[in-house]
Coordinates of N, CA and C and ligand atoms in Angstrom, one line a residue:
M158 N 77.0 59.2 24.3 CA 77.1 59.0 25.8 C 78.3 58.2 26.1
S159 N 78.9 58.5 27.2 CA 80.2 57.8 27.6 C 79.9 56.4 28.1
D160 N 80.9 55.6 27.9 CA 80.8 54.2 28.4 C 80.4 54.1 29.9
A161 N 79.8 53.0 30.2 CA 79.6 52.6 31.6 C 81.0 52.0 32.1
R162 N 81.4 52.4 33.2 CA 82.7 51.9 33.7 C 82.5 50.7 34.7
V163 N 82.9 49.5 34.3 CA 82.7 48.4 35.2 C 84.0 48.0 35.8
G164 N 84.0 48.0 37.2 CA 85.2 47.7 37.9 C 85.4 46.2 38.2
L165 N 86.6 45.8 38.2 CA 86.9 44.4 38.7 C 87.8 44.6 39.9
L166 N 87.4 44.2 41.1 CA 88.2 44.3 42.3 C 89.4 43.4 42.0
A167 N 90.6 43.9 41.9 CA 91.7 43.3 41.3 C 92.9 43.0 42.3
F168 N 92.6 42.8 43.5 CA 93.7 42.5 44.5 C 94.2 41.1 44.2
Q169 N 93.3 40.2 44.1 CA 93.7 38.8 43.9 C 92.5 38.0 43.4
G170 N 92.7 36.7 43.1 CA 91.6 35.9 42.7 C 91.4 35.9 41.2
D171 N 90.2 35.5 40.7 CA 90.0 35.3 39.3 C 89.4 36.5 38.5
Y172 N 89.8 37.7 38.9 CA 89.2 38.9 38.3 C 89.5 38.9 36.7
E173 N 90.6 38.4 36.3 CA 90.9 38.4 34.8 C 89.8 37.6 34.1
A174 N 89.4 36.5 34.7 CA 88.3 35.7 34.0 C 87.0 36.5 33.9
H175 N 86.8 37.3 34.9 CA 85.6 38.2 34.8 C 85.7 39.2 33.7
G176 N 86.9 39.7 33.5 CA 87.2 40.7 32.5 C 86.9 40.1 31.1
K177 N 87.4 38.9 31.0 CA 87.2 38.2 29.7 C 85.7 37.8 29.5
A178 N 85.0 37.5 30.6 CA 83.6 37.2 30.4 C 82.8 38.5 30.0
L179 N 83.2 39.6 30.6 CA 82.6 40.9 30.1 C 82.8 41.1 28.7
A180 N 84.0 40.8 28.2 CA 84.3 41.0 26.8 C 83.5 40.1 25.9
R181 N 83.2 38.9 26.4 CA 82.4 37.9 25.7 C 81.0 38.3 25.6
T182 N 80.5 39.2 26.4 CA 79.1 39.6 26.4 C 78.8 40.3 25.0
G183 N 79.9 40.9 24.5 CA 79.7 41.6 23.2 C 79.1 43.0 23.4
I184 N 78.9 43.4 24.7 CA 78.4 44.7 24.9 C 79.5 45.8 24.7
A185 N 79.3 46.6 23.8 CA 80.5 47.5 23.4 C 80.6 48.7 24.3
S186 N 79.5 49.1 24.9 CA 79.5 50.4 25.6 C 80.0 50.3 27.1
I187 N 80.9 49.3 27.4 CA 81.5 49.3 28.7 C 83.0 49.4 28.7
T188 N 83.5 50.1 29.7 CA 85.0 50.1 29.8 C 85.3 49.4 31.1
I189 N 86.3 48.4 31.0 CA 86.6 47.6 32.2 C 87.8 48.3 32.9
V190 N 87.6 48.4 34.3 CA 88.6 49.1 35.1 C 89.0 48.2 36.2
E191 N 90.3 48.0 36.3 CA 90.9 47.1 37.4 C 91.0 48.0 38.6
V192 N 90.3 47.6 39.7 CA 90.2 48.5 40.9 C 91.2 48.0 41.9
R193 N 92.2 48.9 42.2 CA 93.2 48.5 43.3 C 93.3 49.7 44.3
R194 N 92.8 50.8 44.0 CA 92.8 51.9 45.0 C 91.6 52.7 45.0
L195 N 91.5 53.6 45.9 CA 90.3 54.4 46.2 C 89.8 55.1 44.9
S196 N 90.8 55.8 44.2 CA 90.4 56.6 43.1 C 89.8 55.7 42.0
D197 N 90.3 54.4 41.8 CA 89.7 53.5 40.9 C 88.2 53.2 41.3
L198 N 88.0 53.0 42.6 CA 86.7 52.6 43.1 C 85.7 53.8 42.8
E199 N 86.2 55.0 43.1 CA 85.3 56.2 42.9 C 84.9 56.4 41.5
S200 N 85.7 55.8 40.5 CA 85.4 56.1 39.1 C 84.5 55.1 38.5
V201 N 84.1 54.0 39.2 CA 83.3 53.0 38.5 C 81.8 53.1 38.7
D202 N 81.0 52.6 37.8 CA 79.5 52.6 37.8 C 79.0 51.3 38.3
A203 N 79.8 50.3 38.4 CA 79.4 48.9 38.9 C 80.7 48.2 39.3
L204 N 80.6 47.2 40.1 CA 81.8 46.5 40.5 C 81.6 45.0 40.6
I205 N 82.6 44.3 40.0 CA 82.6 42.8 40.2 C 83.6 42.4 41.2
I206 N 83.1 41.6 42.2 CA 84.1 41.1 43.2 C 84.2 39.6 42.9
P207 N 85.5 39.2 42.6 CA 85.7 37.8 42.1 C 85.8 36.8 43.1
G208 N 85.9 35.5 42.7 CA 86.3 34.4 43.6 C 87.8 34.6 43.9
G209 N 88.2 33.9 44.9 CA 89.6 34.0 45.4 C 89.6 33.5 46.8
E210 N 90.1 34.4 47.6 CA 90.2 34.1 49.1 C 89.6 35.3 49.8
S211 N 88.5 35.1 50.4 CA 87.7 36.2 51.1 C 88.5 36.8 52.2
T212 N 89.2 36.0 53.0 CA 89.9 36.7 54.1 C 91.0 37.6 53.6
V213 N 91.7 37.2 52.5 CA 92.7 38.1 51.9 C 92.1 39.4 51.3
M214 N 91.0 39.2 50.6 CA 90.4 40.4 50.0 C 89.9 41.4 51.1
G215 N 89.4 40.9 52.2 CA 88.9 41.7 53.3 C 90.1 42.5 53.9
M216 N 91.2 41.8 54.1 CA 92.4 42.4 54.7 C 93.0 43.4 53.7
L217 N 93.0 43.1 52.4 CA 93.6 44.1 51.5 C 92.7 45.4 51.3
L218 N 91.4 45.2 51.4 CA 90.5 46.3 51.3 C 90.8 47.3 52.5
E219 N 91.1 46.7 53.7 CA 91.4 47.5 54.8 C 92.7 48.2 54.7
R220 N 93.7 47.4 54.3 CA 95.1 47.9 54.1 C 95.2 49.0 53.2
F221 N 94.4 49.0 52.1 CA 94.5 50.0 51.1 C 93.4 51.1 51.3
G222 N 92.8 51.1 52.5 CA 91.9 52.2 52.9 C 90.7 52.3 52.1
M223 N 90.2 51.1 51.6 CA 89.0 51.1 50.7 C 87.8 50.5 51.3
F224 N 88.0 49.9 52.5 CA 86.9 49.1 53.1 C 85.7 49.9 53.3
E225 N 85.8 51.0 54.1 CA 84.6 51.9 54.4 C 84.0 52.5 53.2
A226 N 84.9 52.9 52.2 CA 84.4 53.6 51.0 C 83.6 52.6 50.2
L227 N 84.0 51.4 50.1 CA 83.3 50.4 49.3 C 81.9 50.1 50.0
K228 N 82.0 49.9 51.3 CA 80.7 49.7 52.0 C 79.7 50.8 51.8
T229 N 80.2 52.0 51.9 CA 79.3 53.2 51.7 C 78.8 53.2 50.3
R230 N 79.6 53.0 49.3 CA 79.2 53.0 47.9 C 78.1 51.9 47.6
I231 N 78.3 50.7 48.2 CA 77.4 49.7 48.0 C 76.0 50.0 48.6
K232 N 76.1 50.6 49.9 CA 74.9 51.0 50.5 C 74.1 52.1 49.8
E233 N 74.9 52.9 49.1 CA 74.3 54.0 48.3 C 73.8 53.5 46.9
G234 N 74.0 52.2 46.6 CA 73.4 51.6 45.4 C 74.3 51.2 44.3
L235 N 75.6 51.2 44.5 CA 76.5 50.7 43.5 C 76.2 49.3 43.1
P236 N 75.9 49.0 41.8 CA 75.6 47.7 41.4 C 76.9 46.8 41.6
V237 N 76.7 45.7 42.3 CA 77.8 44.8 42.6 C 77.4 43.4 42.1
F238 N 78.3 42.7 41.4 CA 78.2 41.3 41.0 C 79.3 40.5 41.7
A239 N 79.0 39.7 42.7 CA 80.0 39.0 43.4 C 79.9 37.5 43.3
T240 N 81.1 36.8 43.2 CA 81.1 35.4 43.0 C 81.9 34.7 44.1
C241 N 81.4 33.7 44.6 CA 82.2 32.8 45.6 C 82.8 33.6 46.7
A242 N 84.1 33.8 46.7 CA 84.7 34.6 47.8 C 84.1 36.0 47.9
G243 N 83.7 36.5 46.8 CA 83.1 37.8 46.7 C 81.8 37.8 47.5
L244 N 81.0 36.8 47.4 CA 79.8 36.6 48.1 C 80.1 36.6 49.6
I245 N 81.1 35.8 50.0 CA 81.4 35.7 51.4 C 81.8 37.1 52.0
L246 N 82.6 37.8 51.2 CA 83.0 39.2 51.6 C 81.8 40.1 51.8
L247 N 80.7 39.9 51.1 CA 79.5 40.8 51.2 C 78.6 40.4 52.3
A248 N 78.7 39.1 52.7 CA 77.7 38.5 53.6 C 77.7 39.2 55.0
K249 N 76.5 39.2 55.6 CA 76.3 39.7 56.9 C 76.9 38.7 57.9
N250 N 76.5 37.4 57.7 CA 76.9 36.4 58.7 C 77.7 35.3 58.0
I251 N 78.9 34.9 58.6 CA 79.7 33.8 58.1 C 79.8 32.8 59.3
E252 N 79.3 31.6 59.0 CA 79.2 30.6 60.1 C 80.6 30.3 60.6
G253 N 80.8 30.4 61.9 CA 82.0 30.0 62.6 C 83.2 30.9 62.2
S254 N 83.0 32.1 61.7 CA 84.2 32.9 61.3 C 84.0 34.4 61.8
E255 N 85.0 35.0 62.3 CA 85.0 36.4 62.7 C 85.7 37.2 61.6
Q256 N 86.0 36.7 60.4 CA 86.8 37.4 59.4 C 86.1 38.7 59.0
T257 N 86.9 39.6 58.6 CA 86.4 40.9 58.1 C 85.4 40.7 56.9
R258 N 84.3 41.3 57.0 CA 83.3 41.3 55.9 C 82.6 42.6 55.8
L259 N 82.0 42.9 54.6 CA 81.3 44.1 54.4 C 80.0 44.1 55.0
G260 N 79.3 42.9 55.1 CA 78.1 42.8 55.8 C 76.9 43.5 55.2
V261 N 76.9 43.7 53.9 CA 75.8 44.5 53.2 C 74.8 43.6 52.6
L262 N 75.1 42.3 52.6 CA 74.1 41.3 52.0 C 73.6 40.5 53.1
D263 N 72.2 40.5 53.2 CA 71.6 39.9 54.4 C 71.4 38.4 54.2
V264 N 72.6 37.7 54.2 CA 72.6 36.2 54.2 C 73.6 35.7 55.2
T265 N 73.4 34.4 55.5 CA 74.4 33.6 56.3 C 75.0 32.6 55.3
V266 N 76.4 32.6 55.4 CA 77.1 31.6 54.5 C 78.0 30.7 55.3
L267 N 78.2 29.5 54.7 CA 79.1 28.6 55.3 C 80.2 28.4 54.3
R268 N 81.5 28.6 54.6 CA 82.6 28.5 53.7 C 82.9 27.1 53.4
N269 N 83.4 26.8 52.2 CA 83.9 25.4 51.8 C 82.8 24.4 52.2
A270 N 81.6 24.6 51.9 CA 80.5 23.9 52.5 C 80.3 22.5 51.8
Y271 N 81.0 22.2 50.7 CA 80.7 20.9 50.1 C 81.8 19.9 50.5
G272 N 82.6 20.2 51.5 CA 83.5 19.3 52.0 C 84.9 19.5 51.4
R273 N 85.9 19.2 52.2 CA 87.3 19.4 51.7 C 87.7 18.5 50.6
Q274 N 87.1 17.3 50.6 CA 87.5 16.3 49.6 C 87.0 16.7 48.2
I275 N 85.9 17.5 48.2 CA 85.3 17.9 46.9 C 85.8 19.3 46.6
D276 N 86.9 19.4 45.8 CA 87.5 20.7 45.6 C 86.7 21.5 44.6
S277 N 86.2 20.8 43.5 CA 85.3 21.5 42.6 C 84.5 20.5 41.8
F278 N 83.4 21.0 41.3 CA 82.5 20.2 40.5 C 81.6 21.0 39.6
H279 N 81.1 20.4 38.6 CA 80.1 21.1 37.7 C 78.7 20.5 38.0
S280 N 77.7 21.3 38.0 CA 76.4 20.8 38.2 C 75.4 21.8 37.6
P281 N 74.2 21.3 37.1 CA 73.2 22.3 36.6 C 72.7 23.2 37.6
V282 N 72.6 24.5 37.2 CA 72.0 25.5 38.1 C 70.8 26.1 37.4
R283 N 69.7 26.2 38.1 CA 68.4 26.6 37.5 C 68.2 28.1 37.9
T284 N 68.2 29.0 36.9 CA 68.0 30.4 37.2 C 66.5 30.7 36.9
S285 N 66.1 31.8 37.6 CA 64.7 32.2 37.4 C 64.6 33.3 36.3
I286 N 65.8 33.5 35.6 CA 65.8 34.5 34.5 C 65.3 33.7 33.2
S287 N 64.1 34.1 32.7 CA 63.5 33.2 31.7 C 64.3 33.0 30.5
H288 N 65.0 34.0 30.0 CA 65.8 33.8 28.7 C 67.1 33.1 29.0
I289 N 67.4 32.8 30.2 CA 68.7 32.1 30.5 C 68.4 30.7 31.0
G290 N 67.5 30.5 31.8 CA 67.1 29.1 32.2 C 68.2 28.4 33.0
I291 N 68.5 27.1 32.5 CA 69.4 26.3 33.2 C 70.8 26.5 32.6
I292 N 71.8 26.7 33.5 CA 73.2 26.9 33.1 C 74.1 25.8 33.8
D293 N 75.3 25.8 33.3 CA 76.3 24.9 33.9 C 77.0 25.6 35.1
G294 N 76.8 25.1 36.3 CA 77.4 25.8 37.4 C 78.7 25.2 37.7
V295 N 79.8 26.0 37.9 CA 81.1 25.5 38.3 C 81.3 25.9 39.7
F296 N 81.4 25.0 40.6 CA 81.6 25.3 42.0 C 83.0 24.9 42.4
I297 N 83.7 25.9 43.0 CA 85.1 25.7 43.4 C 85.3 26.1 44.9
R298 N 85.5 25.1 45.7 CA 85.6 25.3 47.2 C 84.5 26.3 47.6
A299 N 83.3 25.9 47.1 CA 82.2 26.9 47.2 C 81.5 27.0 48.6
P300 N 81.0 28.2 48.9 CA 80.2 28.3 50.1 C 78.8 27.9 49.8
K301 N 78.0 27.7 50.9 CA 76.6 27.6 50.8 C 75.9 28.7 51.5
I302 N 74.8 29.1 50.9 CA 74.0 30.1 51.6 C 73.0 29.4 52.5
T303 N 73.2 29.6 53.8 CA 72.4 28.7 54.8 C 71.2 29.5 55.3
A304 N 71.1 30.8 55.2 CA 69.9 31.5 55.6 C 69.8 32.8 54.8
L305 N 68.6 33.2 54.5 CA 68.3 34.4 53.7 C 67.5 35.4 54.6
G306 N 67.9 36.7 54.6 CA 67.2 37.7 55.2 C 66.0 38.2 54.4
E307 N 65.1 39.0 55.0 CA 64.0 39.6 54.2 C 64.6 40.5 53.1
G308 N 64.0 40.5 52.0 CA 64.4 41.4 51.0 C 65.5 40.8 50.1
V309 N 65.9 39.5 50.4 CA 66.8 38.9 49.5 C 66.1 37.9 48.6
D310 N 66.2 38.1 47.3 CA 65.5 37.2 46.4 C 66.5 36.1 45.8
V311 N 66.0 34.9 45.7 CA 66.8 33.9 45.1 C 66.7 33.9 43.6
I312 N 67.8 34.0 42.9 CA 67.8 34.1 41.4 C 68.1 32.7 40.8
A313 N 68.9 31.9 41.5 CA 69.2 30.6 41.0 C 69.4 29.6 42.1
T314 N 69.1 28.3 41.8 CA 69.2 27.2 42.7 C 70.0 26.1 42.2
H315 N 70.5 25.3 43.1 CA 71.2 24.0 42.7 C 70.6 23.0 43.7
R316 N 70.0 22.0 43.2 CA 69.3 21.0 44.0 C 68.4 21.7 45.1
D317 N 67.6 22.6 44.6 CA 66.7 23.4 45.4 C 67.3 24.2 46.5
E318 N 68.6 24.4 46.5 CA 69.3 25.3 47.5 C 69.7 26.6 46.7
P319 N 69.6 27.7 47.4 CA 69.9 29.0 46.7 C 71.4 29.1 46.4
V320 N 71.8 29.4 45.2 CA 73.2 29.6 44.9 C 73.5 30.9 44.2
M321 N 72.4 31.7 44.0 CA 72.6 33.1 43.5 C 71.4 33.9 44.0
V322 N 71.7 35.1 44.6 CA 70.7 35.9 45.2 C 70.9 37.3 44.8
R323 N 69.8 38.1 45.1 CA 69.8 39.5 44.8 C 69.2 40.3 45.9
Q324 N 69.9 41.3 46.4 CA 69.3 42.2 47.3 C 69.5 43.6 46.8
G325 N 68.5 44.3 46.4 CA 68.7 45.7 45.7 C 69.6 45.5 44.5
S326 N 70.7 46.3 44.6 CA 71.6 46.3 43.4 C 72.8 45.3 43.6
I327 N 72.7 44.4 44.7 CA 73.7 43.4 44.9 C 73.3 42.1 44.3
V328 N 74.1 41.5 43.5 CA 73.9 40.1 43.0 C 75.1 39.3 43.4
A329 N 74.8 38.1 44.0 CA 75.9 37.3 44.4 C 75.7 35.8 44.2
A330 N 76.7 35.1 43.7 CA 76.6 33.7 43.3 C 77.7 32.9 44.1
T331 N 77.3 31.7 44.4 CA 78.3 30.8 45.1 C 79.2 30.1 44.1
F332 N 78.8 30.2 42.8 CA 79.5 29.4 41.8 C 80.3 30.5 40.9
H333 N 80.7 30.0 39.7 CA 81.6 30.8 38.9 C 81.0 31.1 37.5
P334 N 80.1 32.0 37.3 CA 79.5 32.3 36.0 C 80.5 32.9 35.0
E335 N 81.6 33.4 35.5 CA 82.7 33.9 34.6 C 83.3 32.8 33.7
L336 N 83.1 31.6 34.1 CA 83.7 30.5 33.3 C 82.7 30.0 32.2
L337 N 81.5 30.5 32.2 CA 80.6 30.1 31.1 C 81.0 30.7 29.8
P338 N 81.0 29.9 28.7 CA 81.5 30.4 27.4 C 80.8 31.7 26.9
D339 N 79.5 31.8 27.1 CA 78.8 32.9 26.6 C 78.4 34.0 27.6
A340 N 78.8 33.8 28.8 CA 78.7 34.8 29.9 C 77.3 35.4 30.0
P341 N 76.2 34.6 30.1 CA 74.9 35.1 30.1 C 74.6 35.9 31.4
L342 N 75.1 35.5 32.5 CA 74.8 36.2 33.7 C 75.5 37.6 33.8
H343 N 76.7 37.7 33.2 CA 77.3 39.0 33.1 C 76.5 39.9 32.2
R344 N 76.0 39.4 31.1 CA 75.2 40.2 30.2 C 74.0 40.7 30.9
W345 N 73.3 39.8 31.6 CA 72.1 40.1 32.3 C 72.4 41.2 33.4
F346 N 73.5 41.0 34.1 CA 73.8 42.0 35.2 C 74.0 43.4 34.6
I347 N 74.8 43.4 33.5 CA 75.1 44.7 32.9 C 73.8 45.4 32.4
Q348 N 73.0 44.6 31.7 CA 71.8 45.1 31.1 C 70.7 45.5 32.1
S349 N 70.8 44.8 33.3 CA 69.8 45.0 34.3 C 70.1 46.3 35.1
F350 N 71.4 46.5 35.4 CA 71.8 47.5 36.3 C 72.5 48.7 35.8
L351 N 72.9 48.7 34.5 CA 73.6 49.8 33.9 C 72.8 50.4 32.8
S352 N 72.0 51.4 33.1 CA 71.2 52.0 32.0 C 71.9 52.6 30.9
K353 N 73.2 53.0 31.1 CA 74.0 53.6 30.1 C 74.2 52.6 28.9
T354 N 74.1 51.3 29.2 CA 74.4 50.3 28.2 C 73.2 49.9 27.4
Q355 N 72.0 50.5 27.7 CA 70.8 50.1 27.0 C 70.6 50.9 25.8
G356 N 70.1 50.3 24.8 CA 69.7 51.0 23.6 C 70.8 51.5 22.7
Ligands
LIG34 N1 86.8 29.2 49.9 C1 87.1 30.5 49.4 C2 86.9 31.6 50.5 O1 86.4 31.3 51.5 C3 86.2 30.8 48.3 C4 86.5 29.9 47.1 C5 86.4 30.6 45.8 O2 86.3 31.9 45.7 N2 86.5 29.9 44.7 O3 87.2 32.7 50.3

């Protein structure tokens, strides 16, 4: 069977760290694809949207004619793992912002929600994935999820607030799981959503 093709949205941000995290999962049957144009997007079986700057990613998706195609693929069930700015890009509502967003994830987010003076911090994150449990969350100018729509499940919390959610085949985190040494959430994402990699 051919490998599952996992895309990294590669306009800007920390997509390379996600590529390295995928490699650290040790799952051999995936091919990593840097996605910068429509044909790349069409070729992938799943997509990672990294942290970075959500306004820039939204603008570049439009400029390269990929915005509507990505929205359609996600609505049709493309598995997506988004972190930080990626989560903001997927969100339906962004408090106090009119910025371009895909609007496919039924949450409200507040950008830079931990205050300007707190640029980044580490803190334990409790996941509901039994074999993963508690992990070290790295938050970098992180957003907060301030409201959840119906059909959105909370997968991880920090101080009882949701920091990772799932709606259908969309998984999104406010923190940076690509910085974990053993990449457990990347392994979980691949094994949960890409049947080609099982067995
Ligand atoms: N504050 C950034 C944004 O709004 C997100 C920060 C990050 O991705 N580390 O896009």
